[in-house]
Short mmCIF file of C-alpha atoms in Angstrom, two decimals:
data_model
loop_
_atom_site.label_atom_id
_atom_site.label_comp_id
_atom_site.label_asym_id
_atom_site.label_seq_id
_atom_site.Cartn_x
_atom_site.Cartn_y
_atom_site.Cartn_z
CA MET X 1 73.77 55.86 -52.44
CA LEU X 2 70.80 53.68 -51.59
CA LEU X 3 68.65 52.16 -54.32
CA LEU X 4 65.17 50.95 -53.44
CA LYS X 5 63.94 48.64 -56.19
CA ASN X 6 60.47 47.26 -56.89
CA GLY X 7 58.61 49.30 -54.31
CA TYR X 8 54.97 50.38 -54.59
CA MET X 9 55.22 54.12 -54.01
CA ILE X 10 52.32 56.07 -52.50
CA ASP X 11 52.67 59.86 -52.44
CA SER X 12 49.64 61.77 -51.23
CA ALA X 13 51.17 65.18 -52.00
CA SER X 14 51.14 64.48 -55.76
CA LYS X 15 48.36 61.90 -55.51
CA THR X 16 50.42 59.37 -57.42
CA GLU X 17 51.06 55.71 -56.77
CA GLY X 18 52.62 52.81 -58.60
CA TYR X 19 55.75 50.71 -58.82
CA ARG X 20 58.93 52.75 -58.67
CA ASP X 21 62.69 52.45 -58.25
CA ILE X 22 63.94 55.23 -55.99
CA LEU X 23 67.59 56.28 -55.80
CA LEU X 24 68.61 58.07 -52.60
CA ASN X 25 71.71 60.15 -52.01
CA THR X 26 72.98 59.32 -48.53
CA GLU X 27 75.37 62.30 -48.60
CA THR X 28 72.88 65.05 -49.44
CA GLY X 29 69.90 63.36 -47.79
CA LYS X 30 67.85 63.93 -50.94
CA ILE X 31 66.03 61.74 -53.44
CA GLU X 32 68.26 61.54 -56.50
CA GLN X 33 65.81 60.05 -58.99
CA ILE X 34 62.56 58.11 -59.27
CA ARG X 35 61.98 55.66 -62.12
CA GLN X 36 58.57 54.26 -62.98
CA ARG X 37 58.07 50.52 -63.45
CA GLU X 38 55.26 48.66 -65.20
CA THR X 39 54.99 46.07 -62.43
CA LYS X 40 57.04 45.14 -59.44
CA ALA X 41 58.83 42.47 -61.47
CA GLY X 42 58.59 44.04 -64.92
CA GLN X 43 60.70 46.42 -66.94
CA ALA X 44 60.64 50.15 -66.31
CA ALA X 45 57.89 51.97 -68.17
CA ASP X 46 60.47 54.49 -69.42
CA SER X 47 61.10 53.47 -73.04
CA SER X 48 64.68 54.70 -72.98
CA ARG X 49 67.02 52.02 -71.65
CA GLU X 50 69.72 54.67 -71.57
CA SER X 51 67.93 56.78 -68.94
CA ASP X 52 70.08 58.37 -66.28
CA ILE X 53 68.82 56.22 -63.45
CA HIS X 54 69.38 53.03 -65.45
CA ARG X 55 73.03 53.96 -66.08
CA LYS X 56 73.47 54.89 -62.43
CA GLN X 57 72.04 51.56 -61.33
CA GLU X 58 74.79 49.83 -63.32
CA ASN X 59 77.65 52.22 -62.58
CA LEU X 60 77.01 52.71 -58.89
CA LEU X 61 77.31 49.01 -58.11
CA ALA X 62 81.03 49.60 -57.79
CA GLU X 63 80.51 52.65 -55.55
CA GLU X 64 79.27 50.92 -52.44
CA THR X 65 75.62 51.49 -53.32
CA GLU X 66 73.26 49.49 -51.16
CA ILE X 67 70.54 47.94 -53.32
CA VAL X 68 67.37 46.79 -51.61
CA ASP X 69 64.73 44.81 -53.50
CA LEU X 70 61.41 45.69 -51.81
CA ASN X 71 59.43 43.06 -53.73
CA GLY X 72 56.32 45.20 -54.01
CA GLN X 73 56.20 46.54 -50.46
CA ILE X 74 54.70 50.00 -49.97
CA VAL X 75 57.07 52.97 -50.03
CA ALA X 76 55.57 56.06 -48.40
CA PRO X 77 56.92 59.35 -47.10
CA GLY X 78 58.36 59.06 -43.63
CA LEU X 79 55.53 59.60 -41.16
CA VAL X 80 55.19 62.92 -39.32
CA ASP X 81 53.88 63.08 -35.75
CA VAL X 82 53.21 66.59 -34.50
CA HIS X 83 52.22 65.61 -30.97
CA VAL X 84 54.68 63.58 -28.92
CA HIS X 85 56.06 63.70 -25.38
CA PHE X 86 59.71 62.70 -25.01
CA ARG X 87 59.81 63.89 -21.36
CA ASP X 88 63.23 65.50 -21.81
CA PRO X 89 64.29 67.52 -19.85
CA GLY X 90 63.03 66.63 -16.40
CA PHE X 91 61.26 63.27 -16.66
CA THR X 92 63.80 61.11 -18.47
CA TYR X 93 63.00 58.06 -16.36
CA LYS X 94 59.84 57.85 -18.51
CA GLU X 95 61.47 58.62 -21.88
CA ASP X 96 64.25 60.76 -23.30
CA ILE X 97 64.90 62.31 -26.69
CA ASP X 98 67.11 59.44 -27.81
CA THR X 99 64.76 56.59 -26.83
CA GLY X 100 61.75 58.52 -28.07
CA ALA X 101 63.41 58.99 -31.44
CA LYS X 102 64.20 55.26 -31.62
CA ALA X 103 60.54 54.47 -30.92
CA ALA X 104 59.54 56.92 -33.63
CA ALA X 105 61.88 55.31 -36.17
CA LYS X 106 60.54 51.85 -35.34
CA GLY X 107 57.04 53.18 -35.95
CA GLY X 108 57.95 54.67 -39.34
CA PHE X 109 58.21 58.29 -38.23
CA THR X 110 61.03 60.42 -39.59
CA SER X 111 59.78 63.75 -38.20
CA VAL X 112 58.30 64.46 -34.78
CA VAL X 113 57.22 67.63 -32.99
CA LEU X 114 57.72 67.54 -29.23
CA MET X 115 55.33 69.04 -26.75
CA ALA X 116 56.67 71.54 -24.24
CA ASN X 117 55.37 70.32 -20.86
CA THR X 118 58.80 69.28 -19.62
CA LYS X 119 60.72 70.38 -16.52
CA PRO X 120 61.77 73.07 -17.07
CA THR X 121 59.08 73.83 -19.59
CA VAL X 122 60.13 74.97 -23.05
CA ASP X 123 59.46 78.63 -22.35
CA THR X 124 62.98 79.97 -22.91
CA VAL X 125 65.42 79.94 -25.80
CA GLU X 126 67.91 78.05 -23.62
CA THR X 127 65.59 75.09 -23.01
CA LEU X 128 64.41 75.02 -26.62
CA ARG X 129 68.01 75.03 -27.82
CA TYR X 130 68.81 72.10 -25.51
CA VAL X 131 65.93 70.05 -26.94
CA LEU X 132 66.72 70.82 -30.57
CA GLU X 133 70.46 70.22 -30.24
CA LYS X 134 69.86 66.87 -28.57
CA GLY X 135 67.34 66.00 -31.27
CA GLU X 136 69.88 66.63 -34.00
CA LYS X 137 71.89 63.65 -32.76
CA THR X 138 69.08 61.09 -33.03
CA GLY X 139 69.03 60.22 -36.75
CA ILE X 140 65.50 61.53 -37.30
CA HIS X 141 64.13 65.07 -37.50
CA VAL X 142 63.19 66.26 -34.01
CA TYR X 143 61.29 69.54 -33.83
CA SER X 144 59.71 71.12 -30.79
CA CYS X 145 56.89 73.43 -29.88
CA ALA X 146 57.52 76.13 -27.32
CA ASN X 147 55.10 77.17 -24.61
CA VAL X 148 52.42 79.77 -25.02
CA THR X 149 52.78 80.96 -21.41
CA MET X 150 55.67 81.04 -18.98
CA GLY X 151 55.77 77.85 -16.95
CA MET X 152 52.42 76.88 -18.49
CA LYS X 153 50.81 78.95 -15.73
CA GLY X 154 48.57 80.97 -18.02
CA LYS X 155 49.69 84.28 -16.53
CA GLU X 156 52.36 85.66 -18.88
CA LEU X 157 53.07 85.02 -22.55
CA THR X 158 56.47 83.70 -23.55
CA ASP X 159 58.78 85.62 -25.87
CA MET X 160 57.21 83.99 -28.88
CA GLU X 161 59.30 85.99 -31.33
CA ALA X 162 62.60 84.84 -29.82
CA LEU X 163 61.40 81.25 -29.55
CA SER X 164 60.25 81.25 -33.15
CA ALA X 165 63.62 82.63 -34.28
CA CYS X 166 65.31 79.81 -32.32
CA GLY X 167 63.29 77.20 -34.21
CA ALA X 168 60.02 76.64 -32.38
CA ALA X 169 57.72 74.74 -34.75
CA GLY X 170 54.60 76.04 -33.01
CA PHE X 171 53.22 77.01 -29.63
CA THR X 172 51.28 75.01 -27.04
CA ASP X 173 50.69 74.55 -23.34
CA ASP X 174 49.54 71.00 -24.03
CA GLY X 175 48.33 69.37 -20.84
CA ILE X 176 46.95 72.60 -19.43
CA PRO X 177 44.24 74.59 -21.24
CA LEU X 178 44.66 78.33 -21.63
CA MET X 179 41.73 79.81 -19.71
CA ASP X 180 42.40 83.55 -20.16
CA GLU X 181 40.57 84.57 -23.33
CA GLU X 182 42.50 87.80 -23.90
CA MET X 183 45.82 86.05 -23.40
CA LEU X 184 44.82 83.44 -25.95
CA ARG X 185 43.76 86.16 -28.35
CA GLU X 186 47.11 87.92 -28.07
CA ALA X 187 48.98 84.63 -28.43
CA LEU X 188 47.07 83.85 -31.62
CA ARG X 189 47.86 87.30 -33.00
CA ARG X 190 51.56 86.88 -32.35
CA ALA X 191 51.63 83.35 -33.73
CA ALA X 192 49.84 84.51 -36.89
CA ARG X 193 52.50 87.17 -37.45
CA LEU X 194 55.17 84.51 -36.99
CA ASN X 195 53.36 82.05 -39.28
CA ARG X 196 53.30 79.41 -36.54
CA PRO X 197 50.32 77.29 -35.43
CA VAL X 198 48.95 77.27 -31.91
CA SER X 199 47.79 73.84 -30.73
CA LEU X 200 45.52 73.65 -27.71
CA HIS X 201 44.53 71.08 -25.12
CA GLU X 202 40.76 71.49 -24.92
CA GLU X 203 39.48 70.53 -21.48
CA ASN X 204 37.96 72.95 -18.99
CA PRO X 205 39.28 71.82 -15.57
CA ALA X 206 36.39 73.51 -13.77
CA LEU X 207 34.05 70.87 -15.21
CA ILE X 208 36.22 67.84 -14.43
CA ALA X 209 35.93 65.81 -11.24
CA ASN X 210 38.46 63.12 -12.23
CA ASN X 211 40.50 63.49 -15.39
CA GLY X 212 41.28 60.69 -17.81
CA ILE X 213 37.99 58.80 -17.34
CA ASN X 214 34.84 59.60 -19.30
CA ALA X 215 31.94 60.83 -17.20
CA GLY X 216 29.70 57.98 -18.27
CA LYS X 217 29.84 54.22 -18.01
CA ALA X 218 33.54 54.17 -17.15
CA ALA X 219 33.25 56.73 -14.36
CA ALA X 220 30.23 54.89 -12.97
CA HIS X 221 32.24 51.65 -13.00
CA TYR X 222 34.90 53.24 -10.78
CA GLY X 223 32.43 55.21 -8.69
CA ILE X 224 33.91 58.60 -9.63
CA GLY X 225 32.74 61.77 -11.35
CA GLY X 226 35.05 61.57 -14.34
CA SER X 227 35.54 64.04 -17.17
CA PRO X 228 32.36 65.14 -18.99
CA ARG X 229 32.24 65.81 -22.71
CA GLU X 230 31.21 69.41 -21.99
CA ALA X 231 34.75 70.07 -20.75
CA GLU X 232 36.02 69.62 -24.31
CA ILE X 233 33.05 71.03 -26.18
CA SER X 234 33.00 74.35 -24.33
CA MET X 235 36.72 74.99 -24.88
CA VAL X 236 36.66 74.02 -28.55
CA GLU X 237 33.71 76.33 -29.14
CA ARG X 238 35.43 79.26 -27.42
CA ASP X 239 38.84 78.78 -29.02
CA ILE X 240 37.50 78.35 -32.54
CA ARG X 241 35.54 81.59 -32.15
CA ILE X 242 38.65 83.52 -31.11
CA ALA X 243 40.84 81.95 -33.82
CA LEU X 244 38.29 82.82 -36.49
CA GLU X 245 38.25 86.41 -35.30
CA GLU X 246 42.05 86.59 -35.42
CA ASN X 247 42.62 84.61 -38.66
CA ALA X 248 45.21 82.51 -36.86
CA ASP X 249 46.15 78.86 -37.39
CA LEU X 250 44.61 76.86 -34.57
CA SER X 251 44.94 73.10 -34.13
CA ILE X 252 42.50 71.30 -31.86
CA GLN X 253 44.54 68.58 -30.18
CA HIS X 254 43.44 64.95 -29.71
CA ILE X 255 39.76 65.59 -30.43
CA SER X 256 37.45 63.12 -28.67
CA THR X 257 33.76 64.13 -28.88
CA LYS X 258 31.27 64.12 -31.73
CA GLU X 259 30.21 67.67 -30.84
CA ALA X 260 33.77 68.98 -31.09
CA VAL X 261 34.20 67.27 -34.46
CA GLU X 262 31.08 69.05 -35.71
CA LEU X 263 32.31 72.40 -34.38
CA VAL X 264 35.52 71.96 -36.36
CA ARG X 265 33.56 70.90 -39.44
CA GLN X 266 31.44 74.07 -39.32
CA ALA X 267 34.47 76.27 -38.67
CA LYS X 268 36.34 74.85 -41.67
CA ARG X 269 33.53 76.11 -43.88
CA GLN X 270 34.36 79.62 -42.71
CA SER X 271 38.13 79.59 -42.58
CA ARG X 272 41.23 77.70 -43.71
CA HIS X 273 42.89 78.41 -40.36
CA ILE X 274 41.14 75.72 -38.29
CA TYR X 275 42.74 72.28 -37.94
CA ALA X 276 42.26 69.20 -35.81
CA GLU X 277 44.21 66.09 -34.90
CA ALA X 278 42.98 62.66 -33.83
CA ALA X 279 44.93 60.16 -31.78
CA PRO X 280 44.83 56.48 -32.80
CA HIS X 281 43.29 55.50 -29.47
CA HIS X 282 40.34 57.82 -30.03
CA PHE X 283 39.42 56.18 -33.36
CA THR X 284 40.11 52.68 -32.01
CA LEU X 285 38.85 52.43 -28.42
CA THR X 286 35.91 53.49 -26.27
CA GLU X 287 35.49 53.89 -22.53
CA ASP X 288 34.97 50.12 -22.33
CA ALA X 289 38.75 49.85 -22.65
CA VAL X 290 39.20 51.78 -19.39
CA ILE X 291 36.96 49.30 -17.62
CA ARG X 292 38.97 46.45 -19.11
CA HIS X 293 42.52 47.83 -18.84
CA GLY X 294 42.28 50.37 -16.03
CA ALA X 295 44.98 53.05 -16.00
CA LEU X 296 46.59 51.60 -19.15
CA ALA X 297 43.65 53.11 -21.06
CA LYS X 298 43.45 56.32 -19.05
CA MET X 299 44.25 59.45 -21.06
CA ASN X 300 43.35 63.11 -21.46
CA PRO X 301 40.93 63.69 -23.05
CA PRO X 302 39.41 60.35 -22.11
CA LEU X 303 38.13 57.58 -24.32
CA ARG X 304 34.45 58.30 -24.96
CA CYS X 305 31.46 56.44 -26.42
CA GLU X 306 31.09 54.45 -29.63
CA GLU X 307 29.27 57.32 -31.33
CA ASP X 308 32.20 59.61 -30.51
CA ARG X 309 34.69 57.09 -31.89
CA MET X 310 32.69 56.86 -35.11
CA ALA X 311 32.45 60.67 -35.32
CA VAL X 312 36.25 60.88 -35.13
CA ILE X 313 36.50 58.31 -37.92
CA GLU X 314 33.99 60.25 -40.04
CA GLY X 315 35.98 63.43 -39.36
CA LEU X 316 39.10 61.73 -40.66
CA ARG X 317 37.20 60.37 -43.63
CA ASP X 318 35.69 63.69 -44.77
CA GLY X 319 38.75 65.82 -43.98
CA THR X 320 37.32 67.62 -40.97
CA ILE X 321 40.18 66.12 -38.96
CA ASP X 322 43.35 66.88 -40.89
CA MET X 323 45.88 64.64 -39.22
CA ILE X 324 46.60 61.69 -37.00
CA ALA X 325 48.94 62.42 -34.09
CA THR X 326 49.83 59.83 -31.48
CA ASP X 327 50.07 61.94 -28.30
CA HIS X 328 52.84 59.48 -27.38
CA ALA X 329 52.82 59.79 -23.57
CA PRO X 330 55.23 57.44 -21.78
CA HIS X 331 54.96 56.70 -18.06
CA SER X 332 56.73 54.25 -15.79
CA ILE X 333 55.24 50.90 -14.84
CA GLU X 334 55.08 51.99 -11.21
CA GLU X 335 53.09 55.11 -12.07
CA LYS X 336 50.54 53.23 -14.15
CA LYS X 337 50.09 50.61 -11.40
CA ARG X 338 48.65 53.22 -9.06
CA PRO X 339 44.86 53.29 -8.48
CA VAL X 340 43.06 54.57 -11.54
CA THR X 341 42.26 57.94 -9.94
CA GLU X 342 45.92 58.48 -9.03
CA ALA X 343 47.73 57.09 -12.07
CA PRO X 344 48.87 59.61 -14.70
CA SER X 345 47.01 59.89 -17.99
CA GLY X 346 48.46 58.88 -21.32
CA ILE X 347 49.64 55.93 -23.40
CA ILE X 348 52.54 55.38 -25.78
CA GLY X 349 51.64 55.32 -29.45
CA LEU X 350 54.52 55.73 -31.87
CA GLU X 351 55.16 52.02 -32.42
CA THR X 352 51.50 51.05 -33.01
CA ALA X 353 50.03 54.07 -34.84
CA LEU X 354 50.50 52.93 -38.43
CA SER X 355 49.14 49.47 -37.70
CA LEU X 356 46.07 50.88 -35.96
CA GLY X 357 45.46 53.17 -38.92
CA ILE X 358 45.66 50.23 -41.33
CA ARG X 359 43.46 47.99 -39.19
CA GLU X 360 40.81 50.47 -38.10
CA LEU X 361 40.64 52.85 -41.06
CA VAL X 362 41.96 51.20 -44.24
CA GLN X 363 40.94 47.58 -43.79
CA LYS X 364 37.48 48.65 -42.63
CA GLY X 365 37.00 50.86 -45.68
CA TYR X 366 36.95 54.32 -44.10
CA LEU X 367 40.18 55.57 -45.72
CA THR X 368 42.28 54.52 -48.66
CA MET X 369 45.93 53.81 -47.99
CA MET X 370 46.81 57.07 -49.71
CA GLU X 371 44.42 58.99 -47.44
CA LEU X 372 45.89 57.35 -44.36
CA ILE X 373 49.41 58.24 -45.45
CA CYS X 374 48.27 61.82 -46.05
CA ARG X 375 46.80 62.13 -42.54
CA MET X 376 50.03 60.74 -41.08
CA SER X 377 52.60 62.63 -43.17
CA TYR X 378 51.76 65.35 -45.68
CA ALA X 379 48.92 67.05 -43.78
CA PRO X 380 50.73 67.47 -40.43
CA ALA X 381 53.93 68.53 -42.21
CA LYS X 382 52.02 71.17 -44.13
CA LEU X 383 50.46 72.72 -41.01
CA TYR X 384 53.81 72.92 -39.22
CA HIS X 385 55.71 74.07 -42.35
CA LEU X 386 58.04 71.08 -42.32
CA ASP X 387 59.91 69.90 -45.41
CA ALA X 388 58.47 66.42 -45.11
CA GLY X 389 55.54 64.21 -46.07
CA TYR X 390 56.12 63.90 -49.81
CA ILE X 391 58.19 61.92 -52.32
CA LYS X 392 59.82 63.87 -55.12
CA ALA X 393 63.16 63.97 -56.91
CA GLY X 394 65.23 66.58 -55.12
CA GLY X 395 63.05 66.27 -52.03
CA PRO X 396 63.99 64.83 -48.65
CA ALA X 397 65.03 61.18 -48.64
CA ASP X 398 62.73 60.39 -45.72
CA LEU X 399 60.84 57.20 -46.47
CA LEU X 400 58.92 54.37 -44.88
CA VAL X 401 58.78 50.84 -46.30
CA PHE X 402 56.14 48.44 -44.99
CA ASP X 403 54.04 45.39 -45.76
CA ALA X 404 50.44 46.38 -45.09
CA ASP X 405 49.16 42.80 -44.90
CA LYS X 406 51.85 41.11 -42.84
CA MET X 407 50.91 40.59 -39.18
CA TRP X 408 52.86 41.18 -35.98
CA THR X 409 52.18 40.95 -32.25
CA VAL X 410 52.53 43.95 -29.95
CA ASP X 411 54.96 42.81 -27.29
CA LYS X 412 58.32 44.54 -26.97
CA PHE X 413 58.81 48.30 -27.25
CA VAL X 414 61.86 50.39 -28.09
CA SER X 415 60.41 53.15 -25.93
CA LYS X 416 61.45 53.15 -22.28
CA ALA X 417 57.75 52.80 -21.46
CA CYS X 418 55.24 50.03 -22.14
CA ASN X 419 52.00 51.74 -21.04
CA SER X 420 49.77 50.59 -23.88
CA PRO X 421 46.37 48.87 -23.87
CA PHE X 422 47.33 47.16 -27.15
CA VAL X 423 49.95 44.81 -25.70
CA GLY X 424 49.34 41.26 -26.92
CA GLU X 425 47.21 42.25 -29.91
CA ARG X 426 47.88 41.05 -33.45
CA MET X 427 48.08 43.87 -35.96
CA PRO X 428 48.71 44.32 -39.69
CA GLY X 429 51.48 46.48 -41.06
CA VAL X 430 55.07 45.32 -40.58
CA ILE X 431 57.67 48.04 -41.09
CA SER X 432 60.75 46.85 -42.96
CA TYR X 433 62.70 50.10 -43.20
CA THR X 434 62.55 53.64 -41.92
CA ILE X 435 64.88 55.89 -43.88
CA CYS X 436 65.81 59.43 -42.85
CA ASP X 437 68.13 61.70 -44.84
CA GLY X 438 68.79 58.73 -47.11
CA LYS X 439 70.08 56.56 -44.28
CA ILE X 440 68.35 53.51 -42.86
CA VAL X 441 67.54 54.33 -39.23
CA TYR X 442 65.39 51.25 -38.58
CA ARG X 443 65.41 47.77 -40.10
CA GLY X 444 62.54 45.49 -39.28
#
């Protein structure tokens, strides 16, 4: 058993918050009981001193129960990231499932959904089974999407039924947009029958001269063509139209332009099937960061303008954008040291996401802490049908404990990679514990 005392619980699923004692069963991985307190140092609000949890608190002291006094720190559901790259199989010099899971735990994530652009790609039951079986050994919940098309070549659909039966959380060819409209339509139909979301990378390669750099001030700085906003806008417009026609769950990945945010906003008024995710870098940085940091701030889709950054924030604020997903994309130091046009796109994000959400969204008044926790736990879990993102007796004992005001400096990473433009920055939000299945998997 693990008893968390004097924590300030925030649960966006039930929209409740306040001081609680939470008893976790480390054998079943479930929350045993939750007891309300008047204050972090006061007596429990329950008038009965003979309540079950009170007796257990006394009796279990002799049963090797670990008791942790949180002294008013926030207790939230373990975070859920539905867009990460652990590079396994095929690119494990960048990251592997074990190190990726450790980075996730350090960042407060207890559930992650892996993208499928590995080598081989996750287009067969055999590869999916390899990923999921390796994930089971990490201490956190590792799920995986499977590919929409074989080899991510956009020519032939995968056996989506078999992959779903094997445990695919959703379907994506993230990294490569699906250009064939009829193939996308059929994929959405199949996914709808399977009750699985399809998440799409929205950039038309025909419009892009150099990926990862916005076709604006940043591209001009490097003397290249860059990636224009129209590359995203045109794909989002097309894919929303098809998803609406098919009544299929569609998630727009790492949205970056104000026009795409508005397209999602309008579509949500017509259907409950349209979703969108925002990466922390897109609500934090602009293309100025690429000029300042070079390839360390190069990603697909690229960092855009200030008005785009603010549109992403407004989308998160008004619910147009349902969730925050890191797009954790590790690369080696050698790869990121290449010239900006040759270096791969992507940055790591698992270990800084919560802090960026606190700093950029909560402290600046755009979201409440409960809303931030919702975008980072309950909302993504709900789309991907994961038993996660909420705190309830009998529910999963997956929790995050953190001090929202305490500061830390971004320096060392648990990830194999360190490709982040945030290195050296001071940020709020120090994670004390990440707990998965009732067991502490990270201690700060």
